[in-house]
PDB file of C-alpha atoms in Angstrom:
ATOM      1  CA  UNK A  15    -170.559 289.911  -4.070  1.00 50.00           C
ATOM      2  CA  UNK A  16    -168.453 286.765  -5.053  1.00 48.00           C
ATOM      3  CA  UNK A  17    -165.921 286.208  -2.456  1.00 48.00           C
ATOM      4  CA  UNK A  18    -161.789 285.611  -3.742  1.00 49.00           C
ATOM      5  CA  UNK A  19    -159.826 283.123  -1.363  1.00 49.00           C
ATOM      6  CA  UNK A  20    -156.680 283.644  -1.801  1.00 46.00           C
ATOM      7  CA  UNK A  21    -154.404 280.676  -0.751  1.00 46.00           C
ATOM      8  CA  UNK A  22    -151.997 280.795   2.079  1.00 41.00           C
ATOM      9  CA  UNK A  23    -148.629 278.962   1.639  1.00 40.00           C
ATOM     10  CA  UNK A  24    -147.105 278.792   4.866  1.00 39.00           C
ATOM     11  CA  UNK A  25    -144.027 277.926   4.840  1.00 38.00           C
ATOM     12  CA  UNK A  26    -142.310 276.395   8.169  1.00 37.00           C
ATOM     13  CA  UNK A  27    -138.498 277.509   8.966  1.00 36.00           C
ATOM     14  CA  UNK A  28    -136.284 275.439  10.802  1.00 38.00           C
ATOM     15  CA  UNK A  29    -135.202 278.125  13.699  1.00 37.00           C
ATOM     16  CA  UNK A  30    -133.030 277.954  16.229  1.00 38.00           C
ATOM     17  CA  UNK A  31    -132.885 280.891  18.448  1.00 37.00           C
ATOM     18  CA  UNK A  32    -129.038 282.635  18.593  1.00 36.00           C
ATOM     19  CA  UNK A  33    -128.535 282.443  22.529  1.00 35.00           C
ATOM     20  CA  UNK A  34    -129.075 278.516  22.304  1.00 31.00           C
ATOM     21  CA  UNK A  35    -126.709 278.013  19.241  1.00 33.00           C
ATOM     22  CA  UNK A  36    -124.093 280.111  21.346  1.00 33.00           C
ATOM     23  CA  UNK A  37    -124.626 277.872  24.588  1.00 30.00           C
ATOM     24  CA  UNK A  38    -123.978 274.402  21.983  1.00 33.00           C
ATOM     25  CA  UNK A  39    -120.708 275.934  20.389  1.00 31.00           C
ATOM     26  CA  UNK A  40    -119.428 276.455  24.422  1.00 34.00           C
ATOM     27  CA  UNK A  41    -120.228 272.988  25.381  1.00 34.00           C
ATOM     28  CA  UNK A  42    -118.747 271.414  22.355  1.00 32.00           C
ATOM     29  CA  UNK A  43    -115.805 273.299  22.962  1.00 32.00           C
ATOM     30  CA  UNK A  44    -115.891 272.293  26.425  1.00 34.00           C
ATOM     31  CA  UNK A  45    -115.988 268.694  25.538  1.00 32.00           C
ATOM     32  CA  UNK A  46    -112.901 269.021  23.744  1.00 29.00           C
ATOM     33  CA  UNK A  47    -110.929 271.074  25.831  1.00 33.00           C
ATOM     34  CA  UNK A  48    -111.740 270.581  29.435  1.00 31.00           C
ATOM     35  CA  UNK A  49    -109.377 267.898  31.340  1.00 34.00           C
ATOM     36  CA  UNK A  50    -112.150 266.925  33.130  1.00 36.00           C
ATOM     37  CA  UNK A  51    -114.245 265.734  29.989  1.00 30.00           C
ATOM     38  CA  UNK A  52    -111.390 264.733  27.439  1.00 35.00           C
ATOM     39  CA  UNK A  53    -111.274 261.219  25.952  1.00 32.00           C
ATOM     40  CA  UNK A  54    -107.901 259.984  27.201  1.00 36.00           C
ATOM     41  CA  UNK A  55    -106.615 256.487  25.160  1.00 35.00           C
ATOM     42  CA  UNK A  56    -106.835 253.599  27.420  1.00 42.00           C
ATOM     43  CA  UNK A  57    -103.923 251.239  27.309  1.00 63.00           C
ATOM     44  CA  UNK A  58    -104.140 247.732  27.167  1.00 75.00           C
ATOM     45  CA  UNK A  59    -101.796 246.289  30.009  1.00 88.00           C
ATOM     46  CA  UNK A  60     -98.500 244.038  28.593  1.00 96.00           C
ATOM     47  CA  UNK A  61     -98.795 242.003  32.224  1.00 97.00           C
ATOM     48  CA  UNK A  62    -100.855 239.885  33.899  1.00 96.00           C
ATOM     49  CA  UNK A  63    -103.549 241.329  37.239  1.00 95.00           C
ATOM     50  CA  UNK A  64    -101.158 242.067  39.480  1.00 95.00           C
ATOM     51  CA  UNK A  65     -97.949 241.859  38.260  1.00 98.00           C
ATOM     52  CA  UNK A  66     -95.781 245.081  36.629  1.00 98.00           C
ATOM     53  CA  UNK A  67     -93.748 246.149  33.487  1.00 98.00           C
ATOM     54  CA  UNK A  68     -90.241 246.130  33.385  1.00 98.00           C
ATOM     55  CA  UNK A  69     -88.401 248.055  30.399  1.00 98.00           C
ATOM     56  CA  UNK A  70     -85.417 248.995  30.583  1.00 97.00           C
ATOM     57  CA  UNK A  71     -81.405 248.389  29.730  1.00 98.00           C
ATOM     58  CA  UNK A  72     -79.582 245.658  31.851  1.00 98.00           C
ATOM     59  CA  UNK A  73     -76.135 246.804  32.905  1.00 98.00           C
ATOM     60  CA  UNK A  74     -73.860 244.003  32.999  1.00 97.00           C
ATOM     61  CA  UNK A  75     -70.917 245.600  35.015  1.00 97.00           C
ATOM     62  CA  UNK A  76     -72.235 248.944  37.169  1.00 97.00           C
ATOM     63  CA  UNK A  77     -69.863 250.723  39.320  1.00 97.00           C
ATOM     64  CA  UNK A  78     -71.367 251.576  42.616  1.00 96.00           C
ATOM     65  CA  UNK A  79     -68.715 253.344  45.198  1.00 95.00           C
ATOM     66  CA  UNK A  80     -69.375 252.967  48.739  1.00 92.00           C
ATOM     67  CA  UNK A  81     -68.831 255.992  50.561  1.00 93.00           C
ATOM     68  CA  UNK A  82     -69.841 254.664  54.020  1.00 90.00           C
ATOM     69  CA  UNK A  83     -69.380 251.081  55.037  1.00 87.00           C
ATOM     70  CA  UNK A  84     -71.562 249.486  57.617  1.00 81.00           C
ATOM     71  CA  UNK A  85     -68.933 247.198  59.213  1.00 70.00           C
ATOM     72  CA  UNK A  86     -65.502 247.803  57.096  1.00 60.00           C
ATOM     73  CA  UNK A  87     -63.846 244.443  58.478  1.00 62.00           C
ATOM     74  CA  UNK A  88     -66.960 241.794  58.108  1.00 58.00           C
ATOM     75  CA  UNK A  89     -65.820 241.580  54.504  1.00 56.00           C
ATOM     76  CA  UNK A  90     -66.568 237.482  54.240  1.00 52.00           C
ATOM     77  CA  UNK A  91     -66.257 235.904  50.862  1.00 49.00           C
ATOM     78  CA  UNK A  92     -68.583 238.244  49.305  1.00 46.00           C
ATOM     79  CA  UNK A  93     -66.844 241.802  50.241  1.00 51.00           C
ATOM     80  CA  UNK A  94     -67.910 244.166  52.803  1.00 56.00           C
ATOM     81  CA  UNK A  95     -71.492 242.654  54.246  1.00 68.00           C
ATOM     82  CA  UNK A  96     -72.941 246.392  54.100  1.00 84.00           C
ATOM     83  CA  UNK A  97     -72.725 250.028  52.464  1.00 90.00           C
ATOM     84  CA  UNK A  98     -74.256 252.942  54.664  1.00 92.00           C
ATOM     85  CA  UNK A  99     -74.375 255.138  50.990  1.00 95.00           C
ATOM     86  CA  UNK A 100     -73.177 255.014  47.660  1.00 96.00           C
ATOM     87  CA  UNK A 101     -72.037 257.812  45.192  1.00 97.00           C
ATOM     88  CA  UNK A 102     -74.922 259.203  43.532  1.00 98.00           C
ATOM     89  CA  UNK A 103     -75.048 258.232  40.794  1.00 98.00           C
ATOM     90  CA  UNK A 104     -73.836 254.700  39.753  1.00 98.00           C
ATOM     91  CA  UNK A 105     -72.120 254.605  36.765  1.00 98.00           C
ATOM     92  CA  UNK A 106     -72.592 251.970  34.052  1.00 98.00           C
ATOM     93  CA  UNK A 107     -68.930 250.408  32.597  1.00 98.00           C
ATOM     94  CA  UNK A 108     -70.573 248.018  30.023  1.00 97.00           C
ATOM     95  CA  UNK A 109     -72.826 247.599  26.912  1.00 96.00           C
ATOM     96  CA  UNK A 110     -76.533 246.744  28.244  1.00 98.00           C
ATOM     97  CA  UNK A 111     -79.131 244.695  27.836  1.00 97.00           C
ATOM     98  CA  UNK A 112     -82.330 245.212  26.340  1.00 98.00           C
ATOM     99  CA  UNK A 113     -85.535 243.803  28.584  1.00 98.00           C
ATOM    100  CA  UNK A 114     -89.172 243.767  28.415  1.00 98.00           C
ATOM    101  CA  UNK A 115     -90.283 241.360  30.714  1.00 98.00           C
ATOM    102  CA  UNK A 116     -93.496 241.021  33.547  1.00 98.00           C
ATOM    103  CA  UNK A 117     -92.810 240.637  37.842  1.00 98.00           C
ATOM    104  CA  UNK A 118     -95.007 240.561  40.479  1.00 98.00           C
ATOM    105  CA  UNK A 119     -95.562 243.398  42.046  1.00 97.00           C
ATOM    106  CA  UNK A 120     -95.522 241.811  45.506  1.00 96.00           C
ATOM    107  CA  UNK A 121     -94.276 238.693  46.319  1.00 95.00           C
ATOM    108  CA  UNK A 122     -95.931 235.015  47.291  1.00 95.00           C
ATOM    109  CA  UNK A 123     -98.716 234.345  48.316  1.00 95.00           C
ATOM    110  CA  UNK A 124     -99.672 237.995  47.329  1.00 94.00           C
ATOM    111  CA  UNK A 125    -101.885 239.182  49.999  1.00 93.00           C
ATOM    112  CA  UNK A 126    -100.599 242.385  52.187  1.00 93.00           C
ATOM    113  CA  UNK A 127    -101.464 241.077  55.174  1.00 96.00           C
ATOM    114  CA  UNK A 128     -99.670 237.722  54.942  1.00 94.00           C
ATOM    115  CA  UNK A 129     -95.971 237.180  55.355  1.00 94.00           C
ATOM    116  CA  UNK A 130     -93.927 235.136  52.737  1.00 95.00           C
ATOM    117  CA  UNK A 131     -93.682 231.501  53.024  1.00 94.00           C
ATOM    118  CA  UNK A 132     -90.294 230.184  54.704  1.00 95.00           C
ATOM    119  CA  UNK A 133     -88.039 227.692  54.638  1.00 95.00           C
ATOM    120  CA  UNK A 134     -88.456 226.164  50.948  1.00 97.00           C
ATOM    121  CA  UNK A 135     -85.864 225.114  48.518  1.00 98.00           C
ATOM    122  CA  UNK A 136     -85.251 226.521  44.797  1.00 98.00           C
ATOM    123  CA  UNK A 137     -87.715 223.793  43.503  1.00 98.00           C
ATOM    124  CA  UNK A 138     -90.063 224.594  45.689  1.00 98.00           C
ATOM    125  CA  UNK A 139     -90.054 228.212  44.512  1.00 98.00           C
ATOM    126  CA  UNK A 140     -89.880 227.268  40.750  1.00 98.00           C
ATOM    127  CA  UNK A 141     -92.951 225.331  41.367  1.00 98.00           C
ATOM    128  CA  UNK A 142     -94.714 227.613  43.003  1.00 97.00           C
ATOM    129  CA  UNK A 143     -94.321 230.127  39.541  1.00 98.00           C
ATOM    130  CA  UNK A 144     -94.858 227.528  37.381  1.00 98.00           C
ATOM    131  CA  UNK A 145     -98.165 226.294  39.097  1.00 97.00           C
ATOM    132  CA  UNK A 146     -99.620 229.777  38.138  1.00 96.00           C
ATOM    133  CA  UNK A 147     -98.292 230.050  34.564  1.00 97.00           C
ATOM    134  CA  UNK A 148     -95.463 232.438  35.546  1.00 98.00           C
ATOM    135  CA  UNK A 149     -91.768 231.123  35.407  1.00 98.00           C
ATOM    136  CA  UNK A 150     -88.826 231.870  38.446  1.00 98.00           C
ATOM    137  CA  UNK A 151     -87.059 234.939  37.409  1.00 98.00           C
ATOM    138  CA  UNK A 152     -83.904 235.016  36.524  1.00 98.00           C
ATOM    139  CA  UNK A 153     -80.972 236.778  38.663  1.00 98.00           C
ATOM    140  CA  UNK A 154     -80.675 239.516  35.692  1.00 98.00           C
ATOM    141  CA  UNK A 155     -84.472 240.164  35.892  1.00 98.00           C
ATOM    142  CA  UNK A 156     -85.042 240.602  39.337  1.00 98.00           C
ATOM    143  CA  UNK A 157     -81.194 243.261  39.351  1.00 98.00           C
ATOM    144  CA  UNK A 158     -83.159 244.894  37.076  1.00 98.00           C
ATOM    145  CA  UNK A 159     -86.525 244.906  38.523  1.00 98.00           C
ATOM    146  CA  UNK A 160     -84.587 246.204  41.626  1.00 98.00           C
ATOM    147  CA  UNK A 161     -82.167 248.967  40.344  1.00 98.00           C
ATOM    148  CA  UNK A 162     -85.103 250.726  38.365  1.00 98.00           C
ATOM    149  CA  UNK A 163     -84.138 252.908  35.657  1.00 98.00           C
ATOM    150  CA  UNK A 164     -81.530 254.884  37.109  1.00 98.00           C
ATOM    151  CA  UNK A 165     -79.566 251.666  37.986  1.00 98.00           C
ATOM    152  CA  UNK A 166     -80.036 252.538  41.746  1.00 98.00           C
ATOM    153  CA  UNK A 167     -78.240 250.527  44.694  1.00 98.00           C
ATOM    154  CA  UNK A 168     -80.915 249.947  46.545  1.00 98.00           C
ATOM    155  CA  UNK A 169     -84.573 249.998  45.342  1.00 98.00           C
ATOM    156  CA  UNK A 170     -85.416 252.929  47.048  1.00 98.00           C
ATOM    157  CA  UNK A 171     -82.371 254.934  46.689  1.00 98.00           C
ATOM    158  CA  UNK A 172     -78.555 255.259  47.435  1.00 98.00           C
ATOM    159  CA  UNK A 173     -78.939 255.402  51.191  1.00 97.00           C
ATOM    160  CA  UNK A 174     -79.474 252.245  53.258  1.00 95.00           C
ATOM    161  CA  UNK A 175     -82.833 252.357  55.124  1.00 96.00           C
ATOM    162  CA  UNK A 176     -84.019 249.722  57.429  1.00 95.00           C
ATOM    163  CA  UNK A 177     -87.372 251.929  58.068  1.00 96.00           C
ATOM    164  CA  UNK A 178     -88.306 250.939  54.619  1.00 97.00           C
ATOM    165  CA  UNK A 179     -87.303 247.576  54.182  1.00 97.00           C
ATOM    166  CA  UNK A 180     -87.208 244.993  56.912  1.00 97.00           C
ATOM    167  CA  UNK A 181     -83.336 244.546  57.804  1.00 94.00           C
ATOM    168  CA  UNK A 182     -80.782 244.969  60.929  1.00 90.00           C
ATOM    169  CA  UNK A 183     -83.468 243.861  63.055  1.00 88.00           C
ATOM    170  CA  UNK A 184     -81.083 241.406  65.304  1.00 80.00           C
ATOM    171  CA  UNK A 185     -77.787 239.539  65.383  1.00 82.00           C
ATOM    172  CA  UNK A 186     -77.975 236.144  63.827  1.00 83.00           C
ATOM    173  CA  UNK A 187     -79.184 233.017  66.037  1.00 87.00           C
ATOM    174  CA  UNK A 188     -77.933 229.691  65.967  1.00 90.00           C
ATOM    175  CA  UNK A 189     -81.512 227.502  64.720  1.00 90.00           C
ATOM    176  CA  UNK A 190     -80.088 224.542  66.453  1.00 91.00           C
ATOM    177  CA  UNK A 191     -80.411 226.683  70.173  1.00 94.00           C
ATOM    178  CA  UNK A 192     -83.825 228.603  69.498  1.00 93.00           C
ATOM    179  CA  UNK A 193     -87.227 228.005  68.215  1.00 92.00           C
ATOM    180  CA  UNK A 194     -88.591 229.244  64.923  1.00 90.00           C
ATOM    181  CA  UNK A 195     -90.186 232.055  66.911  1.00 90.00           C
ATOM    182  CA  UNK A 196     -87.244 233.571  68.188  1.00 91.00           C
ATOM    183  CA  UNK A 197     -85.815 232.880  64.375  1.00 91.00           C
ATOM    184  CA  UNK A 198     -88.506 234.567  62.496  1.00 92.00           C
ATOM    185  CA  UNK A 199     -87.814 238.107  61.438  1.00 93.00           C
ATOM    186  CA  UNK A 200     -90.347 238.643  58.598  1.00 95.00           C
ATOM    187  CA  UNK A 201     -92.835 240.744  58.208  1.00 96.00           C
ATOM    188  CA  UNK A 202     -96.174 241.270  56.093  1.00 97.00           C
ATOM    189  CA  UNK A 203     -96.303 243.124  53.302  1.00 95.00           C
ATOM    190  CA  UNK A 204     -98.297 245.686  54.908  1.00 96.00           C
ATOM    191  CA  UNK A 205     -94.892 247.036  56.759  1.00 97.00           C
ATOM    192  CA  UNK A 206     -92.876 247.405  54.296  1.00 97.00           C
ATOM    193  CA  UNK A 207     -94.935 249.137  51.405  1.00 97.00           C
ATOM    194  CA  UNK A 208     -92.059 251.593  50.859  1.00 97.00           C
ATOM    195  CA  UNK A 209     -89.621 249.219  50.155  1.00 98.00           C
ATOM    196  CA  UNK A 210     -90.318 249.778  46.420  1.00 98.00           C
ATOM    197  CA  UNK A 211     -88.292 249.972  43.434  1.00 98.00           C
ATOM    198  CA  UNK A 212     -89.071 252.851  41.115  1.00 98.00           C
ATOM    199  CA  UNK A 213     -90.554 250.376  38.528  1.00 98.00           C
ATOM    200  CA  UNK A 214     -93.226 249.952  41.599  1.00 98.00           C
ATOM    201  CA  UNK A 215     -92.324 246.529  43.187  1.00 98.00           C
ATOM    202  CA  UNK A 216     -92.293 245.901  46.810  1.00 98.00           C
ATOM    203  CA  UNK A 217     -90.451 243.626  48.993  1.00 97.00           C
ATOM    204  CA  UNK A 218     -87.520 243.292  46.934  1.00 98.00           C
ATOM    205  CA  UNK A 219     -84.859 243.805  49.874  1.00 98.00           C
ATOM    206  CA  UNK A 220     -84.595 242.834  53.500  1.00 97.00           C
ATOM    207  CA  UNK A 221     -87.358 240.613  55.059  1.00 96.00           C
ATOM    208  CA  UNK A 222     -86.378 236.950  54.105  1.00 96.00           C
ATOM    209  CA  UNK A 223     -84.048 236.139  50.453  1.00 97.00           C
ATOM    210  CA  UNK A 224     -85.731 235.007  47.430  1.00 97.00           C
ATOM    211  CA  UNK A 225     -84.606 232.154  44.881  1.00 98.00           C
ATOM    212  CA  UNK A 226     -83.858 233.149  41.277  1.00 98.00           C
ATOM    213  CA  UNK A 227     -82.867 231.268  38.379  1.00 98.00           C
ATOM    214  CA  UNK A 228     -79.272 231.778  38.213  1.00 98.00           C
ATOM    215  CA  UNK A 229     -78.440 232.485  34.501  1.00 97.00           C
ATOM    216  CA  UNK A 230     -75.147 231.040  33.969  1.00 97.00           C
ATOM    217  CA  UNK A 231     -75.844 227.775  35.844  1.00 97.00           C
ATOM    218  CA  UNK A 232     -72.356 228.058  38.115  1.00 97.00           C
ATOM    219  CA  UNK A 233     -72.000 226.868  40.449  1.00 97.00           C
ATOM    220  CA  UNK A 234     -75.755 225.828  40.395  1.00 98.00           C
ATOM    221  CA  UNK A 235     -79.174 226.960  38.998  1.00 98.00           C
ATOM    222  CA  UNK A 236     -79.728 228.901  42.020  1.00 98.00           C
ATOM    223  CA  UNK A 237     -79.286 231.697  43.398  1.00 98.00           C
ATOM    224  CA  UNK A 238     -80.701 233.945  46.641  1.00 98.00           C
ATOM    225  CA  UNK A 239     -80.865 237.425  46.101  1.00 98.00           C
ATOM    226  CA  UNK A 240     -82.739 240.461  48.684  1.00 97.00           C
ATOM    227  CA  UNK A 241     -80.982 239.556  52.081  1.00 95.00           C
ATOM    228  CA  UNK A 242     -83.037 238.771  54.977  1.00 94.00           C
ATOM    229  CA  UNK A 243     -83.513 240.937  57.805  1.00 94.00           C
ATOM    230  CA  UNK A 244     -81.055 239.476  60.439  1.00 89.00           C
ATOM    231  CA  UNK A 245     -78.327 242.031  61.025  1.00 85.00           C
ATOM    232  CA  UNK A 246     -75.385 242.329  58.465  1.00 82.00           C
ATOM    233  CA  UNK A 247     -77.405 241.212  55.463  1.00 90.00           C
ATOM    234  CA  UNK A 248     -76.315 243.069  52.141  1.00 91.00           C
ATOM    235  CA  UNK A 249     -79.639 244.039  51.314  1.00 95.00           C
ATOM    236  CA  UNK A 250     -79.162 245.342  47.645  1.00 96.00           C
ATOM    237  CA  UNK A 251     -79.762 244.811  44.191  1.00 98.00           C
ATOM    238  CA  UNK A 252     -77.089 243.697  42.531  1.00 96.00           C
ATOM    239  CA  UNK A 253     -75.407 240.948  44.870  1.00 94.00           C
ATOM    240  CA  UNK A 254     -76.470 237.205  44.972  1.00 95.00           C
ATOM    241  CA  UNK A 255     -75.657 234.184  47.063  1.00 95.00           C
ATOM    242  CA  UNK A 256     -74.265 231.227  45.028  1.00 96.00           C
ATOM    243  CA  UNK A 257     -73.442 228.755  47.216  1.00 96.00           C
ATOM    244  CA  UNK A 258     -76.261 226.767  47.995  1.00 97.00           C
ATOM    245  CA  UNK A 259     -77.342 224.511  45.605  1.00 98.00           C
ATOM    246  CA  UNK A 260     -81.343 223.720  44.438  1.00 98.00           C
ATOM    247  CA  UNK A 261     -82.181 221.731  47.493  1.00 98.00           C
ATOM    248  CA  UNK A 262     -81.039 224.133  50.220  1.00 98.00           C
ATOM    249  CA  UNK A 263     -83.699 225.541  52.792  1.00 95.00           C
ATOM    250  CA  UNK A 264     -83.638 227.665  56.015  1.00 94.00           C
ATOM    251  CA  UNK A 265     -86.391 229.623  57.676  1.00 92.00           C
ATOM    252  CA  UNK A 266     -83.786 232.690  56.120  1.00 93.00           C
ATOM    253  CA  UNK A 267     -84.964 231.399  52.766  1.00 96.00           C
ATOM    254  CA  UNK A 268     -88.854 232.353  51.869  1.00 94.00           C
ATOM    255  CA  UNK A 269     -91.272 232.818  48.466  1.00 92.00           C
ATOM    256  CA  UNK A 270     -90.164 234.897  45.338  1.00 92.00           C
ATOM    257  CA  UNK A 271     -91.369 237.212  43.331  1.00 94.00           C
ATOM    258  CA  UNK A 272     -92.407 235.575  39.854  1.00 98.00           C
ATOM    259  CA  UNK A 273     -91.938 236.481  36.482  1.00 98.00           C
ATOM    260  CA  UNK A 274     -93.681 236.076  32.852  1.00 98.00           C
ATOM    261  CA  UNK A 275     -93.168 237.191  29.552  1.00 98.00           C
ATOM    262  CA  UNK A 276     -95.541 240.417  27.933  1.00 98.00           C
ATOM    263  CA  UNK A 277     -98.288 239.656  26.324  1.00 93.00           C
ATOM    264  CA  UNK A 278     -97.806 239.572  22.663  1.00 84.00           C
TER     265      UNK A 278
END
C-alpha cells in the first residue's frame, strides 16, 4: 500500500502572553507618571561654581520706615546708626532697574571655615576679583543682592538680628590702645550661615564691611557697605560709607563678595 505524506506547514506566531503585555503597559505608564522616575530638564547654570543668580528690579529710591530705633540720638552724619524693625513691607517710590548679574555666594577666600581677610584697601579688593576673572561689584549690585526680591531691609528680614549675622558684639576700641586681638570681631563663615539674603548669599551684613565699586564715582570710587560687627554698626542693605577714599584700610575693613556677568 503506497504511503501519501502529506506536508506540514507550520507556521510560527509571534505570541506574547496577555498578563505580560498588561505588566509592560503599567510600567510604561509608570515611567511617565511617577515623580520618582520622570525626566526632569536640567538647567544649564548662568554663573560660575560657586557663585549665584541675581534677577531682579533695582529700586532706586525705597522707602523703609523705622518703627523702632536702636539708639534714637546717635544719628551721626549718616542718620540714626540703627533700626530695631521696619514697616513690613518697604515700599518702592521710583522706576527700577532691570539686573541680571552673578555674586558669590560667600565671600573671600570662600572656605566656611576661614574668616575674611582684614585690613585691605579698595585696590586690594578689586584685585583680588579681578585675579579670578570676576570684577568688584558695584554698590547697586550688592543693594540688590542684599534686599532680595521683596526689597527687604535686611537680608534676612525686617527685624534686626544679631543671632544671624555677626553685629553688636562690643563697643568700639581705640586700635591705637589695644592689639588686633582685642580688635578682631569676625567670624567664619560657618557662624553665620543664616545671615542670607533670599537670593541665597551669606555674609552680606555684620562681621567686617566690604568694598564696592561706587557707581557714581563721588566722592570716590569706593564705597563700604555690610557694617562690621562692633556695636552701633547699621548693618543693612541699602546704606554705604563714602568717605574713605581707595587707599583707606582698618582691621574694620575685610574681603568682598565678587561679581561677574552671566554667561551668554
Amino acid at each position: 500500500m503506497k504511503k501519501t505524506i502529506i506536508p506540514i506547514l507550520v507556521i510560527l506566531i509571534s505570541f506574547v502572553h496577555p498578563q505580560y503585555e498588561e505588566l509592560k503597559l503599567e510600567s510604561t505608564t509608570d515611567i511617565i507618571t511617577s515623580s520618582d522616575l520622570a525626566i526632569t530638564k536640567t538647567e544649564v547654570s548662568v554663573c560660575p561654581d560657586n557663585m549665584v543668580e541675581i534677577k531682579g528690579d533695582y529700586c532706586n529710591s525705597l522707602e523703609e520706615i523705622c518703627l523702632k530705633f536702636g539708639d534714637p540720638d546717635n544719628k551721626g552724619p549718616n542718620g540714626p546708626a540703627q533700626c530695631l524693625e521696619f514697616k513690613n513691607p518697604t515700599k518702592c517710590l521710583s522706576s527700577t532697574t532691570p539686573m541680571h548679574f552673578c555674586i558669590d555666594e560667600t565671600p573671600y577666600p570662600y572656605s566656611l571655615d576661614k574668616k575674611p581677610i582684614t585690613n585691605i584697601t579698595w585696590y586690594d579688593a578689586k584685585k583680588i576679583c579681578e585675579d579670578q576673572g570676576k570684577r568688584l561689584c558695584g554698590r547697586k549690585e550688592y543693594t540688590q543682592a542684599c534686599r532680595g526680591p521683596e526689597n527687604k531691609p535686611y537680608p534676612y528680614g525686617y527685624v534686626r538680628d544679631c543671632t544671624k549675622c555677626n553685629c553688636d558684639r562690643t563697643p568700639w576700641l581705640d586700635p591705637s590702645t589695644h592689639s588686633f586681638k582685642e580688635l578682631d570681631r569676625r567670624v567664619t563663615i560657618n557662624e553665620i550661615l543664616e545671615c542670607k539674603s533670599d537670593y541665597g548669599v551669606i555674609g552680606l551684613v555684620g562681621n567686617n564691611d566690604r568694598w564696592v565699586y561706587n557707581e557714581s564715582e563721588s566722592p570716590y570710587k569706593s564705597a563700604l557697605v555690610g557694617g562690621h560687627a562692633i556695636k552701633g554698626a547699621r548693618n543693612r542693605c541699602s546704606v554705604a560709607t563714602l568717605a574713605h577714599n581707595e587707599y583707606f584700610k582698618y582691621y574694620e575693613v575685610a574681603t568682598p563678595l565678587c561679581c561677574s556677568d552671566v554667561k551668554k
